[in-house]
Amino acid sequence: MGALAVASVCWGAANAGDYVVVVSAKSPVDKLTGEQVTQIFLGKTESFPSGGNAVPIDQAESSPVRGDFDSKTLGKSTAQVKAYWSKIVFTGKGHPPKEVASSADVKGLVSGNPSYIGYIEKSAIDSSVKVVFSE
């Protein structure tokens, strides 16, 4: 195995799970299960378990955080998630979450709206959001 491959494996292991699912600090939601997060991000429910609208915010397809979230939380590759949403849109049964470029963009949207839910790097957590799920 080459040095680059070893470095990649080590980097992946060190950064695995370095994201959290967040809502606004003003949201009444305090905790969600992985299944509840999956249901929201795959459009199978449009509300939080305690009530209130749940509007998911995704990061860009090219984002490493998106790849981790899709595989670890949703149990699919980003390509599989994209194919899933293509089918849902084609059949008129829904639309994919809004996509933004970065954790900072997710945090900016989520912090200002208690209905929004997104995922960010753990290092981006501040008092404007609260963690409701972590791998």
Tab-separated table of C-alpha atoms in Angstrom:
chain	number	residue	atom	x	y	z
A	1	MET	CA	0.000	0.000	0.000
A	2	GLY	CA	1.433	3.371	-0.989
A	3	ALA	CA	1.996	6.255	1.406
A	4	LEU	CA	-0.906	8.198	-0.111
A	5	ALA	CA	-3.286	5.275	0.376
A	6	VAL	CA	-2.158	4.861	3.988
A	7	ALA	CA	-2.588	8.583	4.596
A	8	SER	CA	-6.070	8.454	3.063
A	9	VAL	CA	-7.097	5.507	5.225
A	10	CYS	CA	-5.745	7.187	8.351
A	11	TRP	CA	-7.425	10.495	7.494
A	12	GLY	CA	-10.748	8.743	6.879
A	13	ALA	CA	-10.575	6.876	10.189
A	14	ALA	CA	-9.612	10.006	12.095
A	15	ASN	CA	-12.449	12.018	10.591
A	16	ALA	CA	-15.176	9.369	10.571
A	17	GLY	CA	-18.212	10.646	12.409
A	18	ASP	CA	-16.883	14.191	12.739
A	19	TYR	CA	-20.296	15.671	11.935
A	20	VAL	CA	-23.432	16.297	13.947
A	21	VAL	CA	-27.059	16.927	13.085
A	22	VAL	CA	-28.236	20.314	14.347
A	23	VAL	CA	-31.333	22.446	14.736
A	24	SER	CA	-31.737	26.045	15.830
A	25	ALA	CA	-30.950	26.774	19.467
A	26	LYS	CA	-34.553	28.111	19.549
A	27	SER	CA	-36.039	24.789	18.388
A	28	PRO	CA	-38.098	22.741	20.864
A	29	VAL	CA	-36.441	19.579	19.459
A	30	ASP	CA	-33.738	18.236	21.781
A	31	LYS	CA	-32.879	14.765	20.487
A	32	LEU	CA	-33.527	12.600	17.428
A	33	THR	CA	-32.649	9.011	16.581
A	34	GLY	CA	-30.751	8.077	13.437
A	35	GLU	CA	-33.980	6.609	12.031
A	36	GLN	CA	-35.862	9.881	12.637
A	37	VAL	CA	-33.096	11.868	10.920
A	38	THR	CA	-33.159	9.426	7.991
A	39	GLN	CA	-36.946	9.748	7.666
A	40	ILE	CA	-36.642	13.558	7.509
A	41	PHE	CA	-33.730	13.646	5.026
A	42	LEU	CA	-35.316	11.070	2.706
A	43	GLY	CA	-38.624	12.956	2.677
A	44	LYS	CA	-40.595	10.217	4.419
A	45	THR	CA	-41.791	12.674	7.039
A	46	GLU	CA	-42.090	16.442	7.008
A	47	SER	CA	-42.361	16.951	10.751
A	48	PHE	CA	-40.371	16.411	13.903
A	49	PRO	CA	-41.610	13.613	16.207
A	50	SER	CA	-42.763	16.222	18.730
A	51	GLY	CA	-44.607	18.154	16.010
A	52	GLY	CA	-43.665	21.138	13.906
A	53	ASN	CA	-42.317	21.241	10.372
A	54	ALA	CA	-38.944	19.644	9.676
A	55	VAL	CA	-37.113	21.163	6.705
A	56	PRO	CA	-33.834	19.378	5.894
A	57	ILE	CA	-30.814	21.258	4.563
A	58	ASP	CA	-28.160	19.243	2.697
A	59	GLN	CA	-24.580	20.163	1.919
A	60	ALA	CA	-23.294	20.100	-1.661
A	61	GLU	CA	-22.767	16.674	-3.225
A	62	SER	CA	-19.011	17.292	-3.357
A	63	SER	CA	-18.782	17.975	0.395
A	64	PRO	CA	-16.898	15.344	2.444
A	65	VAL	CA	-19.358	15.993	5.287
A	66	ARG	CA	-22.219	15.120	2.921
A	67	GLY	CA	-20.510	11.862	1.978
A	68	ASP	CA	-20.077	10.915	5.643
A	69	PHE	CA	-23.665	11.875	6.488
A	70	ASP	CA	-25.142	9.988	3.526
A	71	SER	CA	-23.180	6.807	4.200
A	72	LYS	CA	-23.244	6.723	7.997
A	73	THR	CA	-26.676	8.183	8.753
A	74	LEU	CA	-28.710	7.476	5.625
A	75	GLY	CA	-26.931	4.202	4.840
A	76	LYS	CA	-26.456	5.127	1.175
A	77	SER	CA	-23.733	6.606	-0.976
A	78	THR	CA	-24.292	10.158	-2.191
A	79	ALA	CA	-24.898	8.734	-5.691
A	80	GLN	CA	-27.584	6.421	-4.271
A	81	VAL	CA	-29.229	9.327	-2.449
A	82	LYS	CA	-29.202	11.341	-5.684
A	83	ALA	CA	-30.781	8.413	-7.582
A	84	TYR	CA	-33.381	8.003	-4.826
A	85	TRP	CA	-34.384	11.666	-5.120
A	86	SER	CA	-34.430	11.520	-8.927
A	87	LYS	CA	-37.049	8.766	-8.703
A	88	ILE	CA	-39.106	10.647	-6.089
A	89	VAL	CA	-39.060	13.858	-8.159
A	90	PHE	CA	-39.877	11.962	-11.377
A	91	THR	CA	-42.938	10.368	-9.769
A	92	GLY	CA	-44.054	13.706	-8.320
A	93	LYS	CA	-43.879	12.445	-4.738
A	94	GLY	CA	-41.482	15.000	-3.338
A	95	HIS	CA	-38.391	17.112	-3.762
A	96	PRO	CA	-34.876	16.812	-2.331
A	97	PRO	CA	-33.598	18.963	0.518
A	98	LYS	CA	-32.217	22.380	-0.334
A	99	GLU	CA	-28.453	22.192	-0.892
A	100	VAL	CA	-25.962	24.732	0.405
A	101	ALA	CA	-22.201	24.895	-0.024
A	102	SER	CA	-20.808	24.484	3.492
A	103	SER	CA	-21.321	23.882	7.192
A	104	ALA	CA	-21.260	27.654	7.701
A	105	ASP	CA	-24.148	28.023	5.233
A	106	VAL	CA	-26.101	25.228	6.938
A	107	LYS	CA	-25.533	26.798	10.336
A	108	GLY	CA	-26.591	30.216	9.053
A	109	LEU	CA	-29.908	28.868	7.766
A	110	VAL	CA	-30.623	26.475	10.637
A	111	SER	CA	-29.815	28.964	13.388
A	112	GLY	CA	-32.423	31.396	12.054
A	113	ASN	CA	-35.310	28.957	11.624
A	114	PRO	CA	-36.521	26.407	14.215
A	115	SER	CA	-38.047	24.301	11.401
A	116	TYR	CA	-34.698	23.693	9.682
A	117	ILE	CA	-32.425	20.729	10.351
A	118	GLY	CA	-28.970	20.143	8.901
A	119	TYR	CA	-25.575	18.618	9.557
A	120	ILE	CA	-22.251	20.320	10.143
A	121	GLU	CA	-18.711	19.485	11.232
A	122	LYS	CA	-18.421	19.100	15.008
A	123	SER	CA	-15.864	21.905	14.986
A	124	ALA	CA	-18.530	24.327	13.675
A	125	ILE	CA	-20.878	23.977	16.670
A	126	ASP	CA	-21.638	27.186	18.533
A	127	SER	CA	-24.458	28.586	20.675
A	128	SER	CA	-26.666	29.356	17.631
A	129	VAL	CA	-27.437	25.651	17.095
A	130	LYS	CA	-27.991	22.564	19.194
A	131	VAL	CA	-26.951	19.015	18.452
A	132	VAL	CA	-29.891	16.609	18.160
A	133	PHE	CA	-28.044	13.604	16.726
A	134	SER	CA	-24.453	12.433	16.555
A	135	GLU	CA	-23.039	9.184	15.120
